[in-house]
Short mmCIF file of C-alpha atoms and ligand atoms in Angstrom, two decimals:
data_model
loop_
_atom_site.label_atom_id
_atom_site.label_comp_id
_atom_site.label_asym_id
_atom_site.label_seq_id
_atom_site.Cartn_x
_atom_site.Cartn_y
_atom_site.Cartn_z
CA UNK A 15 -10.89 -4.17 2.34
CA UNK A 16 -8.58 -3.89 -0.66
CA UNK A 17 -5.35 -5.71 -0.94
CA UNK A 18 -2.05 -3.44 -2.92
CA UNK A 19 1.23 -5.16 -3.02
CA UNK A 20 4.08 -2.74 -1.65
CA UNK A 21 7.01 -3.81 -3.82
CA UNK A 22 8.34 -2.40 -7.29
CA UNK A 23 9.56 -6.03 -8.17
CA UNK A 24 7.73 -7.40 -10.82
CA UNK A 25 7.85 -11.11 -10.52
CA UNK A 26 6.43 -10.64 -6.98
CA UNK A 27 3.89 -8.37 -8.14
CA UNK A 28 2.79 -11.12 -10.85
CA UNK A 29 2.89 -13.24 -8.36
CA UNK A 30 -0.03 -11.59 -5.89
CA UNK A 31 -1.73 -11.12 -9.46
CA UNK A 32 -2.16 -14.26 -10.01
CA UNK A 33 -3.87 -15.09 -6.46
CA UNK A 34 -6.32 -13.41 -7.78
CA UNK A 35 -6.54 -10.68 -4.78
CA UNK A 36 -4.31 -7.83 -6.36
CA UNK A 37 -6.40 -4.52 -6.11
CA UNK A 38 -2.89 -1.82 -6.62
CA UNK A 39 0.62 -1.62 -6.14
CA UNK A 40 2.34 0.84 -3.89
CA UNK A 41 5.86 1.84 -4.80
CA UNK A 42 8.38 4.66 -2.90
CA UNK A 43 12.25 5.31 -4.02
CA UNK A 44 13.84 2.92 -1.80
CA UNK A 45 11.84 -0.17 -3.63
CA UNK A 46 12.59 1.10 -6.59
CA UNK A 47 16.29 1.40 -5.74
CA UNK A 48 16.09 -2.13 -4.02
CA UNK A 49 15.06 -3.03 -7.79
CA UNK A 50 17.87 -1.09 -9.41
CA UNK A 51 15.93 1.05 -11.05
CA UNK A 52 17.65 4.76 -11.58
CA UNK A 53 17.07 8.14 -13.60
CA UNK A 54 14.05 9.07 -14.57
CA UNK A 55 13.45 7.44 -17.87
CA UNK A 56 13.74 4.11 -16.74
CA UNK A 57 11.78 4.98 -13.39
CA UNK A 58 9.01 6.45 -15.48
CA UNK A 59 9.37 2.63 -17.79
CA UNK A 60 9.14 0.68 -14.89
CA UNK A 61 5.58 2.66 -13.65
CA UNK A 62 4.76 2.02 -16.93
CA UNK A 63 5.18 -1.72 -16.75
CA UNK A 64 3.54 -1.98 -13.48
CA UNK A 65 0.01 -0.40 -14.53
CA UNK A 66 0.20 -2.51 -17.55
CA UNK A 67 0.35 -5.24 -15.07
CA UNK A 68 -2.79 -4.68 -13.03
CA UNK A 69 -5.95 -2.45 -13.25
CA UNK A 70 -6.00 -1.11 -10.11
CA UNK A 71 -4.33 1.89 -8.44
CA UNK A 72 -0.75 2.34 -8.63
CA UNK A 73 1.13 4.66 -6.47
CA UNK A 74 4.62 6.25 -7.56
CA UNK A 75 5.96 8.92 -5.64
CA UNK A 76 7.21 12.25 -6.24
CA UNK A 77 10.83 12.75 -5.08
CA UNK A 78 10.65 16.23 -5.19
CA UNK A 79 10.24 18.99 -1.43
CA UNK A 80 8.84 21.72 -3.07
CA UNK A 81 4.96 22.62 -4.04
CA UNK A 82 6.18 23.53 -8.09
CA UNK A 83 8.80 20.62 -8.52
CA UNK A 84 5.92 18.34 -6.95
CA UNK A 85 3.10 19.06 -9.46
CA UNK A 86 5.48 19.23 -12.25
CA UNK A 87 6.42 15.48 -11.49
CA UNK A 88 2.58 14.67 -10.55
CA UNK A 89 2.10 15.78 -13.88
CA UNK A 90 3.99 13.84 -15.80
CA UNK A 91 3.75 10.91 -13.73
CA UNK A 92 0.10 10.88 -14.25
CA UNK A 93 1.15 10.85 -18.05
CA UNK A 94 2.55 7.68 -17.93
CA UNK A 95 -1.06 5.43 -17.52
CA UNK A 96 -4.82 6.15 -16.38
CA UNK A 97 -4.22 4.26 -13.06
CA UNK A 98 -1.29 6.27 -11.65
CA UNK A 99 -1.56 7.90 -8.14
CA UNK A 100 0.49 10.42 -6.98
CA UNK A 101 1.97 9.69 -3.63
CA UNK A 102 3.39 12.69 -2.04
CA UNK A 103 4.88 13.55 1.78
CA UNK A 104 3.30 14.46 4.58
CA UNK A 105 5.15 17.86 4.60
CA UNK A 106 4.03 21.23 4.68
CA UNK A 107 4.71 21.50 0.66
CA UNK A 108 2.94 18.08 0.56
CA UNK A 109 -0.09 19.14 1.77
CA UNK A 110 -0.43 22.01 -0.42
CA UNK A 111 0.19 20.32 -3.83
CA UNK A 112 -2.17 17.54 -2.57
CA UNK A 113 -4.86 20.13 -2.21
CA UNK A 114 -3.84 21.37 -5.78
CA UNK A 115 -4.11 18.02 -6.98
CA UNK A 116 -7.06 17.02 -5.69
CA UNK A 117 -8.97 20.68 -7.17
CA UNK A 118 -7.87 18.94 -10.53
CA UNK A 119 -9.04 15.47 -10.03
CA UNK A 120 -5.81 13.88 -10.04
CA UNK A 121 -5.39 11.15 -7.34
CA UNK A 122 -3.28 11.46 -4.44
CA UNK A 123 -1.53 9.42 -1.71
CA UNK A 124 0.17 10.91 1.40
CA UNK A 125 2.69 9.20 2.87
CA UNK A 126 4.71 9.44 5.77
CA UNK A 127 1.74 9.64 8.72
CA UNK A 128 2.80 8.85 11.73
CA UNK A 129 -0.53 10.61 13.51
CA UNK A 130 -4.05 11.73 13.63
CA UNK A 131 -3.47 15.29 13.22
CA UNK A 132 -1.19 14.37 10.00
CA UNK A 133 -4.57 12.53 9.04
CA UNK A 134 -6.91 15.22 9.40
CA UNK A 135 -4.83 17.65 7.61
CA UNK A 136 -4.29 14.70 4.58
CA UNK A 137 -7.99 14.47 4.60
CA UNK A 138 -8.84 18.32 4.30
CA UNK A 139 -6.70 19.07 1.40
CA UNK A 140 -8.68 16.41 -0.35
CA UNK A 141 -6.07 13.35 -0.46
CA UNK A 142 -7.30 10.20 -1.89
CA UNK A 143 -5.80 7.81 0.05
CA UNK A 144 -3.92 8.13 3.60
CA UNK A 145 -0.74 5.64 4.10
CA UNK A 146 -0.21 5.68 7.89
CA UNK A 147 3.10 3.13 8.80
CA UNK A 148 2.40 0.99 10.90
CA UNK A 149 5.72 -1.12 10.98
CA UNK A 150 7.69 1.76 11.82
CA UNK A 151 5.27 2.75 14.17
CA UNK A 152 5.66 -0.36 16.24
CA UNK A 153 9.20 -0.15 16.27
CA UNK A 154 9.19 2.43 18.36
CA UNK A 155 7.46 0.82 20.66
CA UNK A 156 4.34 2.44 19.87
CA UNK A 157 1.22 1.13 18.73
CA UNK A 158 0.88 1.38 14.93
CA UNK A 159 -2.66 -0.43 14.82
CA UNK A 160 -4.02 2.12 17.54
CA UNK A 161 -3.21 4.72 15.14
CA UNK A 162 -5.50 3.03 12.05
CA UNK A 163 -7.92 2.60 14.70
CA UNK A 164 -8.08 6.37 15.92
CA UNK A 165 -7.77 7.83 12.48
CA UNK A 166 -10.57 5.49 11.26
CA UNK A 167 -12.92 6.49 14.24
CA UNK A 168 -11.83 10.48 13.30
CA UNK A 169 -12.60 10.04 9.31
CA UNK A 170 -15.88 8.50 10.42
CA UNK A 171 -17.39 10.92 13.03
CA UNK A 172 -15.91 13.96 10.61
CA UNK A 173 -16.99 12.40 7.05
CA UNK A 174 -13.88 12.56 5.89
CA UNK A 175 -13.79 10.13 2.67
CA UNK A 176 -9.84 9.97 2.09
CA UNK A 177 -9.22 5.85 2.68
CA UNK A 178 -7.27 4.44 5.25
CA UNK A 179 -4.33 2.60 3.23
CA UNK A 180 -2.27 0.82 6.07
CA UNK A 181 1.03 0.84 5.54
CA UNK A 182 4.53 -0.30 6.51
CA UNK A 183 2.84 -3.59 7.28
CA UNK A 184 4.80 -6.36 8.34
CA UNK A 185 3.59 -9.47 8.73
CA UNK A 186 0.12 -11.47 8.37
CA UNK A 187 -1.31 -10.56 11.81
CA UNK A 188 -1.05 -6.86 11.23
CA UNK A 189 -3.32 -7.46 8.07
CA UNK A 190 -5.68 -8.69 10.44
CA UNK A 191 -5.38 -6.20 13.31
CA UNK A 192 -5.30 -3.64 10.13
CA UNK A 193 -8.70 -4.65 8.90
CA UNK A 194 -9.98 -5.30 12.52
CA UNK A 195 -8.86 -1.29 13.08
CA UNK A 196 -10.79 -0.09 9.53
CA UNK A 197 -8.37 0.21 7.24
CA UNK A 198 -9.93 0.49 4.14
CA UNK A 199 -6.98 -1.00 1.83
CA UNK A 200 -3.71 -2.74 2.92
CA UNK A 201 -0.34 -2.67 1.43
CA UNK A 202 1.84 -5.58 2.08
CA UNK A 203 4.88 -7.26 0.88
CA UNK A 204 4.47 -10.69 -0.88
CA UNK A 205 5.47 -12.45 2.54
CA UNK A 206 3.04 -10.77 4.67
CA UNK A 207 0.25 -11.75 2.04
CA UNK A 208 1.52 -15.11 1.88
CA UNK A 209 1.68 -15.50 5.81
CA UNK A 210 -1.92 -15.23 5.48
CA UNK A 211 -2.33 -19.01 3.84
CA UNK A 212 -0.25 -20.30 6.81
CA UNK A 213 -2.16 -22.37 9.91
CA UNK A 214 -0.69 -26.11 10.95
CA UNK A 215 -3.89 -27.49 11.51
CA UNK A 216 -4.57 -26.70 7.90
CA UNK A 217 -1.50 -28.53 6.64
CA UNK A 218 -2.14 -31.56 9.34
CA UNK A 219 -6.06 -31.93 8.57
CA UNK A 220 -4.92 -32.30 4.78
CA UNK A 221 -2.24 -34.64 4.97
CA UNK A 222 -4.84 -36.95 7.13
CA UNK A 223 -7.41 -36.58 4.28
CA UNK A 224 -4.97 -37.35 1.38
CA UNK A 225 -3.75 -40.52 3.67
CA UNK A 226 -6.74 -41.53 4.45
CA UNK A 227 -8.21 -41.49 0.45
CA UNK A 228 -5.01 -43.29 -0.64
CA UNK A 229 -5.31 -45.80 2.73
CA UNK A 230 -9.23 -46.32 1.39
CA UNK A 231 -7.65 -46.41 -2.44
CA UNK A 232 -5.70 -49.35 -1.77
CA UNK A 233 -7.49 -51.47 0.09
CA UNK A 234 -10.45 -51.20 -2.34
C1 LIG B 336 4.01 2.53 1.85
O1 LIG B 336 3.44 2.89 0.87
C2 LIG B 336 5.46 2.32 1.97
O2 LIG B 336 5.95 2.08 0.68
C3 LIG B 336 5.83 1.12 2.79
O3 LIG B 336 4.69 0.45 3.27
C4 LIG B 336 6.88 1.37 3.80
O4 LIG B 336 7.16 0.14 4.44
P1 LIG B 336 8.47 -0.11 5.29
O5 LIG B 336 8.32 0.56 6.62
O6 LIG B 336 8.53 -1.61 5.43
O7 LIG B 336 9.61 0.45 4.50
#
């Protein structure tokens, strides 16, 4: 399973680099915003400074509704470095530009899935990756992981080969219930990657070995 951050901060993104574990960043216009990034040149600068960060995929998303405003922006967002992917919405327009997209080898990501219909119809128009949320899934008091799990046993009985990028994560267990379900990438914030580090025992069972070397230390 691969491991994207979901942030457009840098620091954090260096950060999950650094762990060693980074495969992509995913980005959308509210984390940019949260980072204060606005208009398009500096937008464009900051995608630019994230894929200089790390190799893997990085997915910025078009803010445009229609078919033509979203392939002009694909196109120039795919300008900017080798590793960009075009993350697009799971709308009616969406669909159609990621089939466009796809006929010209340019990567996609649709975003917004909140089913396994949405899935299906991702996966036929060719999309690269599929970014089902999860999160906001469970705060309706439905099951986000359930989804992951049905659109993973779909994609597999059908062939489809568009990955399964959970999404809208939001803590450490749903990384594990996300890669328990097939997901075939994760996207988390730093926290949630983090959380994963995190069992008492492991922070007991050390503290008793460092004692009990500096206990045998001293008395030698
Ligand atoms: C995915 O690519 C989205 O950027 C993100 O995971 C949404 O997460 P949220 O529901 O925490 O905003």
């Amino acid at each position: 399973m691969q491991f994207f951050i979901d942030t457009a901060n840098l620091k954090q993104i260096e950060e999950a680099k650094d762990l060693g574990i980074l495969d992509g960043v995913t980005t959308n216009p509210s984390l940019m915003a949260k980072e204060g990034i606005t208009g398009q040149d500096r937008i464009y600068g900051h995608y630019k400074a994230i894929c200089d960060l790390v190799d893997g995929p990085v997915s910025a998303e078009v803010i445009s509704t229609d078919y033509e405003g979203m392939l002009r922006e694909a196109h120039q967002l795919v300008d900017i470095a080798p590793n960009i992917v075009i993350k697009i919405p799971m709308i009616k327009e969406g669909i159609k530009a990621i089939h466009s997209l796809s006929q010209e080898g340019i990567p996609t990501n649709c975003t917004l899935v909140f089913s396994a219909g949405q899935a299906i119809l991702a996966a036929k128009a060719g999309a690269t990756f599929l970014s089902p949320f999860i999160g906001r899934i469970d705060d309706t008091n439905w099951d986000g992981i359930a989804l992951i799990r049905e659109i993973a046993e779909v994609y597999a009985i059908q062939g489809f080969d568009t990955l399964i990028l959970a999404a809208s994560i939001r803590n450490a267990r749903h990384i594990v219930e996300s890669a328990k379900a097939g997901a075939d990438v994760v996207t988390c914030p730093l926290p949630s990657i983090l959380g994963l580090l995190n069992h008492p025992l492991t922070d007991i069972g050390l503290a008793k070995f460092l004692s009990d070397h500096q206990k045998a230390e001293s008395k030698a």
